PDB file of C-alpha atoms in Angstrom:
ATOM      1  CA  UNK A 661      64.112 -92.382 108.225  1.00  0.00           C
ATOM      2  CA  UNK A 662      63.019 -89.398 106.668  1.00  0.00           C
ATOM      3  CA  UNK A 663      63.482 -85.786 108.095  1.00  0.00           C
ATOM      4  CA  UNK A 664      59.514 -84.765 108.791  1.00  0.00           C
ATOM      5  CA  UNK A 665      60.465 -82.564 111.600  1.00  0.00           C
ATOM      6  CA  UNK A 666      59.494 -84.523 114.146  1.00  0.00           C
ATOM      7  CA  UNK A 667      62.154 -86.650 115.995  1.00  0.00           C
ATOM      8  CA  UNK A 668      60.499 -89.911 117.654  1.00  0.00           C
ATOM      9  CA  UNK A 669      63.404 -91.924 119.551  1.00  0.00           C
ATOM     10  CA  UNK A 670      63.071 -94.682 122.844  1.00  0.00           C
ATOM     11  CA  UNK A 671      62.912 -93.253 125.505  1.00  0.00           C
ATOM     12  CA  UNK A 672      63.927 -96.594 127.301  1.00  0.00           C
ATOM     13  CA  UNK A 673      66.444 -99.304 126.444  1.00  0.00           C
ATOM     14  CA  UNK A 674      64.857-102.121 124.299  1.00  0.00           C
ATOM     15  CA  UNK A 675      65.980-105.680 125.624  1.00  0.00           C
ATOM     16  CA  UNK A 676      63.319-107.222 123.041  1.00  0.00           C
ATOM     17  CA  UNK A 677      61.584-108.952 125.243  1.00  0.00           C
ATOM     18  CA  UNK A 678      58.138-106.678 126.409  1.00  0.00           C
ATOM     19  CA  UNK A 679      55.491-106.219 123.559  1.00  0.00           C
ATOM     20  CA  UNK A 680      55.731-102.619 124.795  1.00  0.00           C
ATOM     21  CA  UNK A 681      57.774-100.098 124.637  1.00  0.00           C
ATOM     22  CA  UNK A 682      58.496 -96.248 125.606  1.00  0.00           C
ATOM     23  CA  UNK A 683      59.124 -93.676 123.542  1.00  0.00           C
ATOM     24  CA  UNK A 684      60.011 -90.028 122.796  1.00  0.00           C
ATOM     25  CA  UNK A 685      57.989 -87.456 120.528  1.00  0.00           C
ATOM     26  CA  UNK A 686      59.161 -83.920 120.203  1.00  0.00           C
ATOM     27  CA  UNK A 687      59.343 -81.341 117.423  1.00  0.00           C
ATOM     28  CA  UNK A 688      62.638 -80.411 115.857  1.00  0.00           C
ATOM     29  CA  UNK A 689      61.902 -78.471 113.193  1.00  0.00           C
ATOM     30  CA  UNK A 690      58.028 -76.988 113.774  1.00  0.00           C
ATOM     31  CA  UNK A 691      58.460 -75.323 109.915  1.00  0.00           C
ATOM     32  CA  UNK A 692      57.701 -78.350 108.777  1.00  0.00           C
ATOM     33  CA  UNK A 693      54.193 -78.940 110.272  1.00  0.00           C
ATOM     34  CA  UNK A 694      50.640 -77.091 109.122  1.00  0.00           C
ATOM     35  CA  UNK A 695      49.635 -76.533 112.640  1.00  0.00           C
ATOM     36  CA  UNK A 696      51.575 -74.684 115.144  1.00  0.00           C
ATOM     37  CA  UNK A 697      52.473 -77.532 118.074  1.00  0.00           C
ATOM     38  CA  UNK A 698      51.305 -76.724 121.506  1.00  0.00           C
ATOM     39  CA  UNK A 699      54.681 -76.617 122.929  1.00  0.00           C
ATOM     40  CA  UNK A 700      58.054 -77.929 121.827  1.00  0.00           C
ATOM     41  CA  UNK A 701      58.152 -80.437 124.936  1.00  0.00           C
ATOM     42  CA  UNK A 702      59.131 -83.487 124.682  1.00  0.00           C
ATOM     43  CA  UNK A 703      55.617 -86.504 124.681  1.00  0.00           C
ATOM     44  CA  UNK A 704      56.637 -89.539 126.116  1.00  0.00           C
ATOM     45  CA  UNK A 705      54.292 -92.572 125.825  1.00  0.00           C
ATOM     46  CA  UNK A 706      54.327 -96.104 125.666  1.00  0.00           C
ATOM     47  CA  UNK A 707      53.666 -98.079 122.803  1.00  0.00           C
ATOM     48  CA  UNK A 708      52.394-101.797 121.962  1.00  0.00           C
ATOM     49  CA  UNK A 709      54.171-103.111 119.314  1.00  0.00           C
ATOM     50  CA  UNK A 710      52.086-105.775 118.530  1.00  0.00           C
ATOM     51  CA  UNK A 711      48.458-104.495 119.321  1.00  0.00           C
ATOM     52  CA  UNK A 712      48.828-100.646 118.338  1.00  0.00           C
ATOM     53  CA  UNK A 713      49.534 -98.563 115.356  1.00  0.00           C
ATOM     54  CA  UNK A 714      51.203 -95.367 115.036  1.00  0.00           C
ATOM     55  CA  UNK A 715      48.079 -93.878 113.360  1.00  0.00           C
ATOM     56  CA  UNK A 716      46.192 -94.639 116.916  1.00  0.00           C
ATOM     57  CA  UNK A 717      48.925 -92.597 119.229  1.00  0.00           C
ATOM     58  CA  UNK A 718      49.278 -89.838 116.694  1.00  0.00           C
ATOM     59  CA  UNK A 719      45.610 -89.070 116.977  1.00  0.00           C
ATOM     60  CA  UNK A 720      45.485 -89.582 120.534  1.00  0.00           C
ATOM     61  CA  UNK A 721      48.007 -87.207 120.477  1.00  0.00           C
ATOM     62  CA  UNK A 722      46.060 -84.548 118.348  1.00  0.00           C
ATOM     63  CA  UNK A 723      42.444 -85.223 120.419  1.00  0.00           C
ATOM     64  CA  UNK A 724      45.057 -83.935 123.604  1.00  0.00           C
ATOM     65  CA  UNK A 725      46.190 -80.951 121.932  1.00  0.00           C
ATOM     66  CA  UNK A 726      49.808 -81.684 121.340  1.00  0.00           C
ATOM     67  CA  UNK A 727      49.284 -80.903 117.659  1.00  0.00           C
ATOM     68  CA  UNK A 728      47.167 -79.963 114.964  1.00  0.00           C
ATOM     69  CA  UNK A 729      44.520 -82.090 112.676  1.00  0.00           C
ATOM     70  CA  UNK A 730      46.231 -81.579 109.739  1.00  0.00           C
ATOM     71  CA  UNK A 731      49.293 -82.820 111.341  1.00  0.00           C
ATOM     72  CA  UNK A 732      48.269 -86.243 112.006  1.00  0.00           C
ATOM     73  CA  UNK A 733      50.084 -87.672 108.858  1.00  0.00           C
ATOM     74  CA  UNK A 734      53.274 -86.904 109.770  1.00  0.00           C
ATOM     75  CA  UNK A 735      53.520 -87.486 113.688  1.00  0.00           C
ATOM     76  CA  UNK A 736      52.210 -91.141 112.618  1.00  0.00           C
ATOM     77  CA  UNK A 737      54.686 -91.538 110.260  1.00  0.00           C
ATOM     78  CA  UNK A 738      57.430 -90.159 112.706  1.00  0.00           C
ATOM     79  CA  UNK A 739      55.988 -92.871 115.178  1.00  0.00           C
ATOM     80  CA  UNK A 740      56.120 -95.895 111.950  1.00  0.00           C
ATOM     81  CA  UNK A 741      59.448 -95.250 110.947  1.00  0.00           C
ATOM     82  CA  UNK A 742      60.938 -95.381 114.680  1.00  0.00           C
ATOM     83  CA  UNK A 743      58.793 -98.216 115.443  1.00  0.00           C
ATOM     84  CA  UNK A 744      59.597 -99.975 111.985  1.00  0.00           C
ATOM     85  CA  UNK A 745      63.817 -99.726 113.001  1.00  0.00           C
ATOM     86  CA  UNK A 746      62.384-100.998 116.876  1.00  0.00           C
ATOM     87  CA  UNK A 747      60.916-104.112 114.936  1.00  0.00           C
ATOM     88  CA  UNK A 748      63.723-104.342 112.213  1.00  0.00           C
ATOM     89  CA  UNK A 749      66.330-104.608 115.085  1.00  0.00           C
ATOM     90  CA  UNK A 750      64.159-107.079 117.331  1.00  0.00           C
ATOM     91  CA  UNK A 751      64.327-109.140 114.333  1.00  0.00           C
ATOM     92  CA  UNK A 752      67.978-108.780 113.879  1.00  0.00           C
ATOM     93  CA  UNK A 753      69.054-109.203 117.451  1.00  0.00           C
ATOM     94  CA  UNK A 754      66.086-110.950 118.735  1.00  0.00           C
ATOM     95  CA  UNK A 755      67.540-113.933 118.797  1.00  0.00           C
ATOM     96  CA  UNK A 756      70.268-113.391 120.480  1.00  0.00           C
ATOM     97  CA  UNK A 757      68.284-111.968 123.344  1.00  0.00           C
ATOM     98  CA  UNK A 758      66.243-114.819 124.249  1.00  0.00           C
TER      99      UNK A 758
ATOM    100  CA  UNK B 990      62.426 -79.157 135.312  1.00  0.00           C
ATOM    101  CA  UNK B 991      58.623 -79.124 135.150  1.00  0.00           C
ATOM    102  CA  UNK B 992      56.582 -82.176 133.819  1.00  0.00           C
ATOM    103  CA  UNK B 993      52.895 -82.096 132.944  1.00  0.00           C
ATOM    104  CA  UNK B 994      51.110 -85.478 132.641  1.00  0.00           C
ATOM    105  CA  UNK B 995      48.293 -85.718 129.718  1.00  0.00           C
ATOM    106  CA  UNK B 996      46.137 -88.815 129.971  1.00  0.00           C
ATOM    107  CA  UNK B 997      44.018 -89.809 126.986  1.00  0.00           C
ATOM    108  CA  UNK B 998      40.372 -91.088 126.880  1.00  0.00           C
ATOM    109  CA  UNK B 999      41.842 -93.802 125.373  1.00  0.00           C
ATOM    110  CA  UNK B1000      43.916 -94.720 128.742  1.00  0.00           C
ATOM    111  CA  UNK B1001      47.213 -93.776 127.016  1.00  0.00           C
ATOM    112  CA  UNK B1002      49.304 -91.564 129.235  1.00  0.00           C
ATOM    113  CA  UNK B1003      51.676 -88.549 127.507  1.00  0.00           C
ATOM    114  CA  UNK B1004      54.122 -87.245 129.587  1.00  0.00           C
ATOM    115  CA  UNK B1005      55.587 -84.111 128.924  1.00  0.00           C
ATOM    116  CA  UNK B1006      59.449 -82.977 129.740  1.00  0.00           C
ATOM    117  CA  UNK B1007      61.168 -79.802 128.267  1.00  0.00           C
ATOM    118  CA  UNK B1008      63.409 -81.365 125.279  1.00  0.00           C
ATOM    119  CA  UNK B1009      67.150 -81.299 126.655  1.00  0.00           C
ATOM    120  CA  UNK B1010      68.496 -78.003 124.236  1.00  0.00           C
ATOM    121  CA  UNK B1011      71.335 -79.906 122.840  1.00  0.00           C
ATOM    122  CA  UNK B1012      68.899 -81.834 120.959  1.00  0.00           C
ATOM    123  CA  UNK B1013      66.651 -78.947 119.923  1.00  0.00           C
ATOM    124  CA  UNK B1014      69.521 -77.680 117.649  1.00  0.00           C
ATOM    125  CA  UNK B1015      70.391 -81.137 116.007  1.00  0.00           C
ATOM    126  CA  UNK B1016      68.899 -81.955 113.097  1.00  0.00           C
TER     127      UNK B1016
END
């Protein structure tokens, strides 16, 4: 995935079996965004991978504060590329877990 | 290790922990 900064990773181990899953926002490199993040904690949320999209959490994320409006592009696409490899894997593997 | 707890309108809850240093400096 490409470098935007932001690091999105799961925050729990993914058996492949629950539609949702946790995971792990925080800011690596805060150059990289317009808006100056609250504070370089780590967000951890859970995510539906079949009834949510990354463009949802990011600007839930930006209506709390974590970051800035004109960072919304780039925590959602932090969130789509982790969830993407999630979803690539499931496919993978998935099968092998039922 | 102090964690604050943000929950959305939405219903979504954000949790926040201080990011372990080790992975601060990784890039």
């Amino acid at each position: 995935a490409e470098d935007t900064g932001v690091r999105v990773e799961l925050a729990e181990e993914d058996h492949g079996r629950k539609s949702t899953i946790a995971l792990r926002l925080w800011v690596e490199d805060p150059k990289k965004l317009k808006g100056k993040p609250k504070d370089n904690g780590a967000i951890e949320f859970t995510f539906d991978l079949e009834k949510e999209t990354p463009d949802e959490v990011a600007q839930e994320m930006i209506d709390s504060g974590f970051f800035h409006e004109n960072d919304v592009k780039i925590v959602a696409k932090s969130i789509r590329d982790r969830v993407a490899l999630i979803q690539w894997r499931r496919e993978r593997i998935g099968p092998a877990l039922q | 290790n102090s964690l604050t707890q943000v929950v959305h309108s939405a219903g979504r809850r954000f949790i926040v922990s201080p990011v372990p240093e080790s992975r601060l400096r990784e890039s």
